[in-house]
Every structure is written in structure tokens, then in C-alpha cells.
PDB file of C-alpha atoms and ligand atoms in Angstrom:
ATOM      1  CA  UNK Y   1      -9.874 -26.493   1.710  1.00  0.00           C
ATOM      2  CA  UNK Y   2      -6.739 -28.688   0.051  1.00  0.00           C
ATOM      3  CA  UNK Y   3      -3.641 -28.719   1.835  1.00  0.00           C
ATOM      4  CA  UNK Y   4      -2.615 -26.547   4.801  1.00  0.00           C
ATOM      5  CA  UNK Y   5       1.318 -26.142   4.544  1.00  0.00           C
ATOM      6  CA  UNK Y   6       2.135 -24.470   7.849  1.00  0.00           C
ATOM      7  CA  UNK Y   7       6.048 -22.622   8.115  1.00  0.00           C
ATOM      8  CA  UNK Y   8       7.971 -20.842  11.067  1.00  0.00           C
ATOM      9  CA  UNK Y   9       9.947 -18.598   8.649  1.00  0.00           C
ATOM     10  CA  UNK Y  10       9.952 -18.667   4.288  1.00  0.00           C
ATOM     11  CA  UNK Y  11      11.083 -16.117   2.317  1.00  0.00           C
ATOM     12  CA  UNK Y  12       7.841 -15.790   0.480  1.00  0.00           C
ATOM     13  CA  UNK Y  13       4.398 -17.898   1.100  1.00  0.00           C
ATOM     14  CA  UNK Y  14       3.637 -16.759  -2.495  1.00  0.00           C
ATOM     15  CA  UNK Y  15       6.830 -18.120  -3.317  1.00  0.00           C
ATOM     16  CA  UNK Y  16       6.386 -21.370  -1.837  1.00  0.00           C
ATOM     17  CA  UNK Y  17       2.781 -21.497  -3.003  1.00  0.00           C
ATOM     18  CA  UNK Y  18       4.523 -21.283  -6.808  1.00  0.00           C
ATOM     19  CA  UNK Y  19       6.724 -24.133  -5.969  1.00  0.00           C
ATOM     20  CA  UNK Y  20       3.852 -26.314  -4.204  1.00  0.00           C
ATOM     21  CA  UNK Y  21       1.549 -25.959  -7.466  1.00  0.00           C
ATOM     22  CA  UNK Y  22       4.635 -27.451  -9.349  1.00  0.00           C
ATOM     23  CA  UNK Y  23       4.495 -29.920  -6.850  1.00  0.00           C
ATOM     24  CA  UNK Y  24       1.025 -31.050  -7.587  1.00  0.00           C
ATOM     25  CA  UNK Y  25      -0.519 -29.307  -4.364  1.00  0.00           C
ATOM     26  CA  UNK Y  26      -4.327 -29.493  -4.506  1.00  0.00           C
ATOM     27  CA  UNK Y  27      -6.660 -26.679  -4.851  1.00  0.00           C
ATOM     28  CA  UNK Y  28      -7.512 -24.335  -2.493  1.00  0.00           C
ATOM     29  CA  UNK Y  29      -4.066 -25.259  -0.314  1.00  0.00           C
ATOM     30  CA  UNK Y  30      -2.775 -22.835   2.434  1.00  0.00           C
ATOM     31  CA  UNK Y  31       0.461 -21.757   2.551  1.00  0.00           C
ATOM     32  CA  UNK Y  32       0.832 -20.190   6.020  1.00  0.00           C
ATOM     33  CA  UNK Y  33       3.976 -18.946   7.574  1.00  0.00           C
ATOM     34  CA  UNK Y  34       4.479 -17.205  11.186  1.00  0.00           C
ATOM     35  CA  UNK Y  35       7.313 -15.013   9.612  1.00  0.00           C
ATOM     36  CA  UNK Y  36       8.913 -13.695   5.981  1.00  0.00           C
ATOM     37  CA  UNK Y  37      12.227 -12.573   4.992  1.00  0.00           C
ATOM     38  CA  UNK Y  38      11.690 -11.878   1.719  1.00  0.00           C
ATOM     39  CA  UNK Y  39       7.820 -11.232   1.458  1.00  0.00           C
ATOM     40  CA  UNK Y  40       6.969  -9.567  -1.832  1.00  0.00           C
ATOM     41  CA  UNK Y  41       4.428  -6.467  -2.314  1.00  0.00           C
ATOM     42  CA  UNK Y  42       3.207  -4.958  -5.295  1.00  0.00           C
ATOM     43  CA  UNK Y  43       5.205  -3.239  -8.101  1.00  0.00           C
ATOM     44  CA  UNK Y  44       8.316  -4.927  -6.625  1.00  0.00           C
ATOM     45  CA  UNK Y  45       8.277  -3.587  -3.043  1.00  0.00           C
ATOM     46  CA  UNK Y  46       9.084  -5.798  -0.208  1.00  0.00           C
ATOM     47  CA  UNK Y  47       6.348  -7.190   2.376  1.00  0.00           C
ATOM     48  CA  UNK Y  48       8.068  -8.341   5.753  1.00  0.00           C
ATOM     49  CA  UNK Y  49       6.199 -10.068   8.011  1.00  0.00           C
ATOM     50  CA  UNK Y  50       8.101 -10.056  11.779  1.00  0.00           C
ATOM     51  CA  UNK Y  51       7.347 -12.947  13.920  1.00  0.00           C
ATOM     52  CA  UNK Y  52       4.189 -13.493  15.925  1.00  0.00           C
ATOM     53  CA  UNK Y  53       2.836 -10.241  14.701  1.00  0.00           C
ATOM     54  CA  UNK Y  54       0.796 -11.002  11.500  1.00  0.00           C
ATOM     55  CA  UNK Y  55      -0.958 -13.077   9.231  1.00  0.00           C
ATOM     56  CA  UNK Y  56       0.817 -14.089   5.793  1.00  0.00           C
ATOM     57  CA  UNK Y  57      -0.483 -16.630   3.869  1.00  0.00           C
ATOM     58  CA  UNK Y  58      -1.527 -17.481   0.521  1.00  0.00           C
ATOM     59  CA  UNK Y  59      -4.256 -19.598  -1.428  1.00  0.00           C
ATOM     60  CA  UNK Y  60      -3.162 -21.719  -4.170  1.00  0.00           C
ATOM     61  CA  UNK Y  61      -6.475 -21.972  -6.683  1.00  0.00           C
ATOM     62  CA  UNK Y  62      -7.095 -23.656  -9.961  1.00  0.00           C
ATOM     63  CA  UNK Y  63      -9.678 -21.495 -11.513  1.00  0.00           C
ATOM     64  CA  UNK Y  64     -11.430 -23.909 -14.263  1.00  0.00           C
ATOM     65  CA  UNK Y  65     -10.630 -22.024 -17.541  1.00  0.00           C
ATOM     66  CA  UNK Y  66     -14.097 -22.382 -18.574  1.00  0.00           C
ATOM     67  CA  UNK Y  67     -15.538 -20.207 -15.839  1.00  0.00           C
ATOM     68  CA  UNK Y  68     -13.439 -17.821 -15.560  1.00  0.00           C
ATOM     69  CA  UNK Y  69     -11.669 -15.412 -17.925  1.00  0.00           C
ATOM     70  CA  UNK Y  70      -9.425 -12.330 -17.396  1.00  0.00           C
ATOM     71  CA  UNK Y  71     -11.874 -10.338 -16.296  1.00  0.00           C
ATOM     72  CA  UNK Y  72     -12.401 -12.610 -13.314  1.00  0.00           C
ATOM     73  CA  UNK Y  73      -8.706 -12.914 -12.854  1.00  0.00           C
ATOM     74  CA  UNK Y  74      -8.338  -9.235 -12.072  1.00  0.00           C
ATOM     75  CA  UNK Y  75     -11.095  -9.471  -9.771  1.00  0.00           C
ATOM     76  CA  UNK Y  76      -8.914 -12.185  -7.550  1.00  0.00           C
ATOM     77  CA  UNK Y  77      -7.083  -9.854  -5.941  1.00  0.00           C
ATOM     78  CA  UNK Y  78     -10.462  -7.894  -4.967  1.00  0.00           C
ATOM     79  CA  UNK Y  79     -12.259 -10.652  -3.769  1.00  0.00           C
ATOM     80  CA  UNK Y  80      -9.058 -11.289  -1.557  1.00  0.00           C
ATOM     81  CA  UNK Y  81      -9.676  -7.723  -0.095  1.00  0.00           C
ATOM     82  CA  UNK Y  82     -13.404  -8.400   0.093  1.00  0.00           C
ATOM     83  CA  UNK Y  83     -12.222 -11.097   2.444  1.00  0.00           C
ATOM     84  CA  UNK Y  84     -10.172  -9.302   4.266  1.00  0.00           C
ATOM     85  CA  UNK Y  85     -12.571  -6.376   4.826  1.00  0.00           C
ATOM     86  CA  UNK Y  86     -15.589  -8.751   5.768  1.00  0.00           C
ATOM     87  CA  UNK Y  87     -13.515 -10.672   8.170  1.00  0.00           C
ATOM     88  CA  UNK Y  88     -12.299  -7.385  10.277  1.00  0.00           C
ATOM     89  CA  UNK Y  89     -16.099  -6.470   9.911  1.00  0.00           C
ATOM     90  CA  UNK Y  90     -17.535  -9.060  11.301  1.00  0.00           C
ATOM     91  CA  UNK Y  91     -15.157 -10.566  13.397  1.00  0.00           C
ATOM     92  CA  UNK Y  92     -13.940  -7.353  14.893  1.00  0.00           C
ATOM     93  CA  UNK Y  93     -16.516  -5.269  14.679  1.00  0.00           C
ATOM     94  CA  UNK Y  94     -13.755  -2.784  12.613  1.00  0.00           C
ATOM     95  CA  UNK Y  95     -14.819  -0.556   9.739  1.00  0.00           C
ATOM     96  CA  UNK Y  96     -13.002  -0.926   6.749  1.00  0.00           C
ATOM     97  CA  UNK Y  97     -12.766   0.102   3.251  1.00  0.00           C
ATOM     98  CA  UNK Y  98     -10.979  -1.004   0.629  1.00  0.00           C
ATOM     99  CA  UNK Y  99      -8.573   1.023  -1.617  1.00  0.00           C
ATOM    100  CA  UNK Y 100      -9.587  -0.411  -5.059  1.00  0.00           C
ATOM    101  CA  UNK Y 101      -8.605  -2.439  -6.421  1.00  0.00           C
ATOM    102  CA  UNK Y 102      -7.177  -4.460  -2.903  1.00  0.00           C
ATOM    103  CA  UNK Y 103      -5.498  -2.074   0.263  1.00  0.00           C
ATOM    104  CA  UNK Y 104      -7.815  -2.414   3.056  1.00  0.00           C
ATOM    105  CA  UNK Y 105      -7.818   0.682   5.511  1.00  0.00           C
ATOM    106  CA  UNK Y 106      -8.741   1.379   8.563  1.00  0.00           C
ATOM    107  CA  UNK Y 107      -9.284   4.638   9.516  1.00  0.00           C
ATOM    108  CA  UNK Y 108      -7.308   5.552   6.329  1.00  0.00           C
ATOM    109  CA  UNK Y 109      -4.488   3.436   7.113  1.00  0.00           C
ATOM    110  CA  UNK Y 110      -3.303   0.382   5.321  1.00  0.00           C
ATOM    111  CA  UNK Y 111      -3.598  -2.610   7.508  1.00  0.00           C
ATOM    112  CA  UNK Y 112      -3.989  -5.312   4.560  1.00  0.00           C
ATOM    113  CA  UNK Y 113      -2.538  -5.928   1.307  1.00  0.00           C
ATOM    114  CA  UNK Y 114      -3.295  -8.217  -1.333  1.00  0.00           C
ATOM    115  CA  UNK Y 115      -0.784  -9.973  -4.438  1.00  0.00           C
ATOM    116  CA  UNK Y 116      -2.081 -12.037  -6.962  1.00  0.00           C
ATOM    117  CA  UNK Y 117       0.748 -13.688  -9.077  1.00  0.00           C
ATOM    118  CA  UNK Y 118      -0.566 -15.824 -11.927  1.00  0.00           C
ATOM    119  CA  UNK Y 119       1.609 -18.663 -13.052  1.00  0.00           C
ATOM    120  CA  UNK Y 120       1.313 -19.834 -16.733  1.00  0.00           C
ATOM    121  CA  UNK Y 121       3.209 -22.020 -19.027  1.00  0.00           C
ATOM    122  CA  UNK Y 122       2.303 -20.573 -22.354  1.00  0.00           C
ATOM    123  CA  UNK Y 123      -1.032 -19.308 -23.070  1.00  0.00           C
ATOM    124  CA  UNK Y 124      -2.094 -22.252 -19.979  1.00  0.00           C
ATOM    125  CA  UNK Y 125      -2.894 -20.732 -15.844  1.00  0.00           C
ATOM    126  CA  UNK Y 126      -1.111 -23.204 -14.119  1.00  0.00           C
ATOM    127  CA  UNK Y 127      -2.410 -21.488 -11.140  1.00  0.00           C
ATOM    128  CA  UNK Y 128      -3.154 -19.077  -9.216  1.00  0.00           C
ATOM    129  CA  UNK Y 129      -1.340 -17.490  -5.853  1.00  0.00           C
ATOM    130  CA  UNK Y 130      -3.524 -14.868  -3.902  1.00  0.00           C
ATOM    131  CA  UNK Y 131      -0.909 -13.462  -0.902  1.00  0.00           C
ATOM    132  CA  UNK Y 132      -2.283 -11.846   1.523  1.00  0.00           C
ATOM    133  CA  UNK Y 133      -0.739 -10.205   4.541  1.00  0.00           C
ATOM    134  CA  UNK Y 134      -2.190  -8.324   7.481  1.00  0.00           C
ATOM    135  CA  UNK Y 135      -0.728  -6.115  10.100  1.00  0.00           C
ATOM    136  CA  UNK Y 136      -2.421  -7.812  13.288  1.00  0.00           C
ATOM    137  CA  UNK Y 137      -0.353  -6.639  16.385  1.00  0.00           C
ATOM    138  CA  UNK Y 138       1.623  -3.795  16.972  1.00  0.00           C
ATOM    139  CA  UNK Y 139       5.270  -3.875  15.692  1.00  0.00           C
ATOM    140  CA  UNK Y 140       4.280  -5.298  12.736  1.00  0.00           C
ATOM    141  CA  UNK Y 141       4.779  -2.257  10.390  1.00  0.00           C
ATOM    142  CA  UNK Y 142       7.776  -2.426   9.072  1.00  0.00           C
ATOM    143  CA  UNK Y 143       9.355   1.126   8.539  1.00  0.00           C
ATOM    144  CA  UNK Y 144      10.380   0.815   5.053  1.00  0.00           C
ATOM    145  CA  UNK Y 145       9.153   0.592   1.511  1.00  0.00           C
ATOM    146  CA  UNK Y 146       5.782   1.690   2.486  1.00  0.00           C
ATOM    147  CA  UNK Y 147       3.615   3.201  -0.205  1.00  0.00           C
ATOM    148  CA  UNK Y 148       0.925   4.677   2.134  1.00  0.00           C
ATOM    149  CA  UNK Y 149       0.494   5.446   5.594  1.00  0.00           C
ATOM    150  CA  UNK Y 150       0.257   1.880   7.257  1.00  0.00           C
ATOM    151  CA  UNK Y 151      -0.711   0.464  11.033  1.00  0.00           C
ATOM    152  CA  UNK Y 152      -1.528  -2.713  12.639  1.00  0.00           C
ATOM    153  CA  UNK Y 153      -5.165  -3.568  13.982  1.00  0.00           C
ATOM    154  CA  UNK Y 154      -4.424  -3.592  17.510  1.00  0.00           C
ATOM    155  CA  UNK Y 155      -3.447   0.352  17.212  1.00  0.00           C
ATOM    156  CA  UNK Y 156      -6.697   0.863  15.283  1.00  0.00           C
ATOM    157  CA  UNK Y 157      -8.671  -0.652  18.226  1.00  0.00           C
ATOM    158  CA  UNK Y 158      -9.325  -4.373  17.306  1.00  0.00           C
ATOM    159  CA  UNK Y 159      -9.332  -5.653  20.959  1.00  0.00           C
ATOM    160  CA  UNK Y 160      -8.163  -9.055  21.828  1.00  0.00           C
ATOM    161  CA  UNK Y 161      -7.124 -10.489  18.523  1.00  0.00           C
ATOM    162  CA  UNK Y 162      -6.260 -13.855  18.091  1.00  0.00           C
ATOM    163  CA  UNK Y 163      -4.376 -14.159  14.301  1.00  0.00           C
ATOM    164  CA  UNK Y 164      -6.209 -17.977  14.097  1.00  0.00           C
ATOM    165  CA  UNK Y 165      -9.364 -16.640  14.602  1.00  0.00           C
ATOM    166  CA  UNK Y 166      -9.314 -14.024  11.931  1.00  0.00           C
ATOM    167  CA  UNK Y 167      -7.886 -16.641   9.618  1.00  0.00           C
ATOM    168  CA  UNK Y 168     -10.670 -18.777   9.976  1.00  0.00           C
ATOM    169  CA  UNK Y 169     -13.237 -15.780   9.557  1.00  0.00           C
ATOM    170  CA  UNK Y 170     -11.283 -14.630   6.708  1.00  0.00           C
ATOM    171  CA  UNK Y 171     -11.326 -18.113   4.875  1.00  0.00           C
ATOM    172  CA  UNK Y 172     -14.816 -18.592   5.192  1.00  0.00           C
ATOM    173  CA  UNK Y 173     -15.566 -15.475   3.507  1.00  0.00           C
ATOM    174  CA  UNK Y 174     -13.331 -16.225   0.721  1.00  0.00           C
ATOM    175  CA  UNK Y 175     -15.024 -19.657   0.439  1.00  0.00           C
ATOM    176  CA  UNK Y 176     -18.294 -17.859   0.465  1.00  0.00           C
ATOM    177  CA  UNK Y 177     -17.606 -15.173  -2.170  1.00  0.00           C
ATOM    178  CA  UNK Y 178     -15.000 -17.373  -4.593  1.00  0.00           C
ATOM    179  CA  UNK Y 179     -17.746 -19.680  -6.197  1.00  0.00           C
ATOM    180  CA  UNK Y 180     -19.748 -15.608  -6.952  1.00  0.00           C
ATOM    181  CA  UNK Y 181     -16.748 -13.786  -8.556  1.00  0.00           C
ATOM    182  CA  UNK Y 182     -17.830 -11.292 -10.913  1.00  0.00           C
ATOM    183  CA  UNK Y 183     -21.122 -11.706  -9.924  1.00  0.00           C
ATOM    184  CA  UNK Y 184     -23.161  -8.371  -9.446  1.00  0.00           C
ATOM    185  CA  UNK Y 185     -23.607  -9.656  -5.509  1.00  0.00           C
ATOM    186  CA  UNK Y 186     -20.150  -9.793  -5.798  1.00  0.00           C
ATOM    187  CA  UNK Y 187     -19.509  -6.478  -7.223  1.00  0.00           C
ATOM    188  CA  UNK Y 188     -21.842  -4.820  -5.065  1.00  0.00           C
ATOM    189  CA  UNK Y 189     -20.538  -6.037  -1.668  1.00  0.00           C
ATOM    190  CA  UNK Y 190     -17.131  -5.066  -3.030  1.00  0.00           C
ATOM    191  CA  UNK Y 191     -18.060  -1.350  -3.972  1.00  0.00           C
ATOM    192  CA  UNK Y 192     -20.271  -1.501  -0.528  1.00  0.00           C
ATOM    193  CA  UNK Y 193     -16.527  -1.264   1.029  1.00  0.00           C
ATOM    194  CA  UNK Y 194     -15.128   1.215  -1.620  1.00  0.00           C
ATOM    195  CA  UNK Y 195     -12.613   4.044  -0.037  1.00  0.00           C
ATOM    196  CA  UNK Y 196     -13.050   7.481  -1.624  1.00  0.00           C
ATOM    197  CA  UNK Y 197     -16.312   7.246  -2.599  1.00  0.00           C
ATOM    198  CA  UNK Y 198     -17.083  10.882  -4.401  1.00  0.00           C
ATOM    199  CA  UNK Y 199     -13.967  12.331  -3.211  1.00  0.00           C
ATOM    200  CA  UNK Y 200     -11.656  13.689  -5.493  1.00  0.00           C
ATOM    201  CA  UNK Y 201      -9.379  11.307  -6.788  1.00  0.00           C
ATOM    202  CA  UNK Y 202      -6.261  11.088  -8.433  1.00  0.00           C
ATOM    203  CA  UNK Y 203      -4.653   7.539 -10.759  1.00  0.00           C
ATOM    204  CA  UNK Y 204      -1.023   7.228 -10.671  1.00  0.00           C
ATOM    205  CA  UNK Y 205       0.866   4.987 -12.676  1.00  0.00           C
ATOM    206  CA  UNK Y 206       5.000   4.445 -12.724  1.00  0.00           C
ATOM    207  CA  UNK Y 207       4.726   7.838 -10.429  1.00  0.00           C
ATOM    208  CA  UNK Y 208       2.996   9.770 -13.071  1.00  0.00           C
ATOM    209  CA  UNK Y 209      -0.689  11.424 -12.459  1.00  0.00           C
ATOM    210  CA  UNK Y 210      -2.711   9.712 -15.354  1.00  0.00           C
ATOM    211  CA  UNK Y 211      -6.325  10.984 -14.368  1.00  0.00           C
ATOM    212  CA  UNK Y 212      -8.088  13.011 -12.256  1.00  0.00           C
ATOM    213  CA  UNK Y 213     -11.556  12.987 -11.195  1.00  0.00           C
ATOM    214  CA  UNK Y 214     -14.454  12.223  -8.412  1.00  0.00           C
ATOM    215  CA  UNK Y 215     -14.674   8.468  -7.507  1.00  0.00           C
ATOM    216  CA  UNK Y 216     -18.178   6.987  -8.687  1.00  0.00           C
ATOM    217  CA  UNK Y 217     -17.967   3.131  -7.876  1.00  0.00           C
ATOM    218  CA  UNK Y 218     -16.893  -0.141  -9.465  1.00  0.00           C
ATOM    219  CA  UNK Y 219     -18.278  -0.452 -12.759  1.00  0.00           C
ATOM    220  CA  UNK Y 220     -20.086  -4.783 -13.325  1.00  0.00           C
ATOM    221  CA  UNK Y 221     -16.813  -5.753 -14.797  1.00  0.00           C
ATOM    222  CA  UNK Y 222     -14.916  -4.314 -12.057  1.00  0.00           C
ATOM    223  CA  UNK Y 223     -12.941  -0.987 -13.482  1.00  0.00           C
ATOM    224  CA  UNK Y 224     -12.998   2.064 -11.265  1.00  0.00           C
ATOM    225  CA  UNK Y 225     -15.422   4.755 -12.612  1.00  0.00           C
ATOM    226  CA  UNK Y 226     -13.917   8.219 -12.158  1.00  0.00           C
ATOM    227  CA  UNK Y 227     -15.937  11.503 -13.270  1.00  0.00           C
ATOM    228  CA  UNK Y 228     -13.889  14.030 -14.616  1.00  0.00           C
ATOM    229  CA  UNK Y 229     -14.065  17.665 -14.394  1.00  0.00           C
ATOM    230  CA  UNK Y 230     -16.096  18.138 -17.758  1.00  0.00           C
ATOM    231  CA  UNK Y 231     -18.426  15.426 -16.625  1.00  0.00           C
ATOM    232  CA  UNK Y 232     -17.240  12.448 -19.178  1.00  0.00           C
ATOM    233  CA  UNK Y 233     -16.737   9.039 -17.256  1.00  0.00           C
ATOM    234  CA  UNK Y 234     -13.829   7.288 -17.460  1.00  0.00           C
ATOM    235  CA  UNK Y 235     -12.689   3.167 -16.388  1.00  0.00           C
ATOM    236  CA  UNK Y 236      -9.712   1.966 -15.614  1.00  0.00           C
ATOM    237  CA  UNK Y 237      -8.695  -1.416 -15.091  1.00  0.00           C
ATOM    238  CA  UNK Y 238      -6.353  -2.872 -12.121  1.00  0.00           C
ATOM    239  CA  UNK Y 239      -3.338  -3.399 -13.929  1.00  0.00           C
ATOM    240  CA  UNK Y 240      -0.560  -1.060 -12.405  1.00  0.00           C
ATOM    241  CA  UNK Y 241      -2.728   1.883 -11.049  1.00  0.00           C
ATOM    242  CA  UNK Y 242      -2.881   3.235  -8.019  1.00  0.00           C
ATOM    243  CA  UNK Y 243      -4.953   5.493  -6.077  1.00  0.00           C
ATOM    244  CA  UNK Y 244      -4.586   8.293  -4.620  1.00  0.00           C
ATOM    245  CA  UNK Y 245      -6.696  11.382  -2.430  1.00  0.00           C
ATOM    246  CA  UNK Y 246      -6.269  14.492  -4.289  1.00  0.00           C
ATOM    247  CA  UNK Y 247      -4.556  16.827  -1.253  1.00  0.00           C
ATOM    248  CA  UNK Y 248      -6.874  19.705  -0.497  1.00  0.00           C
ATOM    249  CA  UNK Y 249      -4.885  21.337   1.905  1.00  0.00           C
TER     250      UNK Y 249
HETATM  251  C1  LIG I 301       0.845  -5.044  -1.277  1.00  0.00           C
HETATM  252  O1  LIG I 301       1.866  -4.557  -1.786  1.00  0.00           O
HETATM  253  O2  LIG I 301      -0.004  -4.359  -0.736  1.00  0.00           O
HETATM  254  C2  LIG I 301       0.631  -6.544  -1.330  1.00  0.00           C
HETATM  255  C3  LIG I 301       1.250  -7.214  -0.129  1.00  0.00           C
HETATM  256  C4  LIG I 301       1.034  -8.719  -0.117  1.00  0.00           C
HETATM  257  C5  LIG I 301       1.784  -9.372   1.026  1.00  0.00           C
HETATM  258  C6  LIG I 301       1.440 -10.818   1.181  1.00  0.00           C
HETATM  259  S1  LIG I 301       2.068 -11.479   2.698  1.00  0.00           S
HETATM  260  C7  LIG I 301       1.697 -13.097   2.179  1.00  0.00           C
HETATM  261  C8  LIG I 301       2.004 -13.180   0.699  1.00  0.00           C
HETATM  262  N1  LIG I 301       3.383 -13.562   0.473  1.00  0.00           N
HETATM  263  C9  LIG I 301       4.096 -12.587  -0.101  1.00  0.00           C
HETATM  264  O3  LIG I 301       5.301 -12.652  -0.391  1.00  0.00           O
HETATM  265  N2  LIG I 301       3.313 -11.520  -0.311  1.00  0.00           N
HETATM  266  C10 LIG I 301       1.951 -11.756   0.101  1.00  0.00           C
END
């Protein structure tokens, strides 16, 4: 690890995280913070973390350019969720799955989310920000801006959790899978957690149903493959889609 920068209350770890690699802060620094006013989720919603009830942190990483290219970058936020989902595995004996490209559920309920903000100057990555926040204890849901049905791991049965311990387990499967990204280990322990698997499926993006299909897998450079109807297979990149369970009912 670099740095551990350790806060009572931020707005934003990734926010701080931005500022510290301005400041020089070495790689693999944790920004860690017991509580967040003004915690950021995806596509602009808000992420608020309530005192003493969850993990927020982020990872500040300086991917060498040479290594790793954009396919790898999308991958970040999936090997943050990879983390996430080993770390409730192992530690607490949870099941998981992920919600490609980075939810993690449990028992079809988002307990973990994952934000990657990239910083460049130019056409140069500064650096990299993976945030990640889990709902640990009870009361830590907030009860607005939610984009799918959310709840904490001590509802879902995690017994006895201390948020320290989890960190730890968490960051050593992060260390463990960073130096493998895009690997096909990589890619196959991800898919391993894979939500949906051959259900029906539908990709939304800006609100709007874009495709429509069964869910096959994650494809070696990390898409999600999706079957259609008429049997032609179809990939689609991170970027701003999002998954959703085609209702049955
Ligand atoms: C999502 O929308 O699912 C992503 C949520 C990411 C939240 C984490 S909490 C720690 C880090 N700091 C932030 O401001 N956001 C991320």
C-alpha cells in the first residue's frame, strides 16, 4: 500500500483522492473516511455514507501507461467489484454476484457500488480514483436517489461484522487481482460472480431500452455478451449502460 489518509467526515473520498494525486500522494494510497456528505454515485447520483455504518474509501493508482490501455481502464471498476464480491465471500461466507459491469448484490439487492473517475491532463492519466462504498450495518441505506433495490449486509445475514476487517479482506483481494487485470483468470473469476446469467436481460442507457436479450457472460475483453431473440450476439462495453431483469410478471 502508499499512504493511508484516514477522515471523520469529507464530502467525497473520491474527491479528496483527486486532490491528494495533485498533491503528489503515492500509489496505491487510501483515502478512508467514517462518513460523506457529498459522496458521488454513478451518472451523477449522490452516495451518502452515514456515520459508523459503512465503508467508503477509495484507491488512488498510477496504472503504468505501458501496461495498461483503455480496455484495462474499463475493467477498474470490475476488478473493484471483484474485490468486493470475493471479500463478502470469503470473509463472510455471503453469496454475491455482481451486476456487470460493478453493483454487487446480495440476494438481489445492491449492497456495493463501485466509481472509477479517471483524471487526465490532456491525452496524459494523471491517475486513477476507484470509490468504493458498501452498505455494512443497518441504517446505512439512504432512502433517496437509489437506482435499484438496495440493503446493508447485516440485514442480508453477514453476522458480526467488523467494517476493518472487511477492509483488510477486501484490499488483499484487490492487491491480488490488480497486477492480473484483463487477464483471462481475471475475466473468468469476474464472470464466475456474474448476476443474470441466461436470464433475460434488458440495457438501458439515459432511461431508454437499447437491447434486449439472454445474458451469456463477459466476453476476454470484458463487454457483456447478450443473445438476442434471432440468435445474433451482441457486446457492449461499460460506458453508461445499465442493466436491467426483463419483468416477467
Ligand atoms: C454507484 O453509483 O453505485 C457507485 C457508488 C460509489 C460510492 C463510493 S463511496 C466512496 C467513494 N467516494 C465517493 O464519492 N463515491 C465512492
Amino acid at each position: 500500500m502508499g499512504e493511508i489518509y484516514l477522515y471523520q467526515e469529507v464530502g467525497s473520498t473520491n474527491q479528496v483522492a483527486e486532490e491528494l494525486i495533485y498533491h503528489g500522494a503515492p500509489h496505491f494510497s487510501l483515502v478512508l473516511a467514517d462518513s460523506q456528505t457529498a459522496g458521488k454515485g454513478r451518472e451523477g447520483r449522490s452516495w451518502t455514507t452515514y456515520p459508523g455504518k459503512a465503508l467508503a474509501f477509495s484507491l488512488i493508482l498510477y496504472p503504468d501507461p505501458g501496461l495498461i490501455g483503455s480496455a484495462q481502464l474499463e475493467m477498474l471498476s470490475g476488478l473493484g467489484a471483484l474485490a468486493v464480491a470475493e471479500a463478502l465471500r470469503d470473509h463472510l461466507g455471503l453469496n454475491p454476484e455482481i451486476k456487470w459491469p460493478n453493483d454487487v448484490l446480495v440476494d438481489r439487492k445492491k449492497v456495493s457500488g463501485v466509481l472509477v473517475d479517471l483524471n487526465w491532463s490532456g491525452s496524459d492519466l494523471k491517475g486513477v480514483v476507484i470509490g468504493i462504498g458498501i452498505n455494512v450495518l443497518r441504517g446505512s441505506v439512504p432512502d433517496f436517489d437509489l437506482n435499484f433495490p438496495a440493503s446493508s449486509l447485516e440485514e442480508l445475514g453477514g453476522e458480526e461484522i467488523s467494517r476493518l476487517d472487511l477492509l483488510v479482506n477486501l484490499l488483499d483481494s484487490f492487491l491480488k487481482w490488480y497486477p492480473r487485470l484483463g487477464s483471462q483468470t481475471f475475466i473468468t473469476a469476474w464472470d464466475a460472480y456474474l448476476a443474470f446469467k441466461g436470464e433475460p436481460v434488458r440495457l438501458v442507457s439515459s432511461g431508454r431500452t437499447v437491447d434486449q436479450g439472454r445474458l451469456m457472460g463477459i466476453s476476454p475483453e470484458g463487454s457483456l455478451i447478450i443473445l438476442s431473440g434471432t440468435g445474433a450476439e451482441r457486446q457492449y462495453r461499460s460506458g453508461e449502460i445499465q442493466l436491467r431483469l426483463v419483468d416477467r410478471s
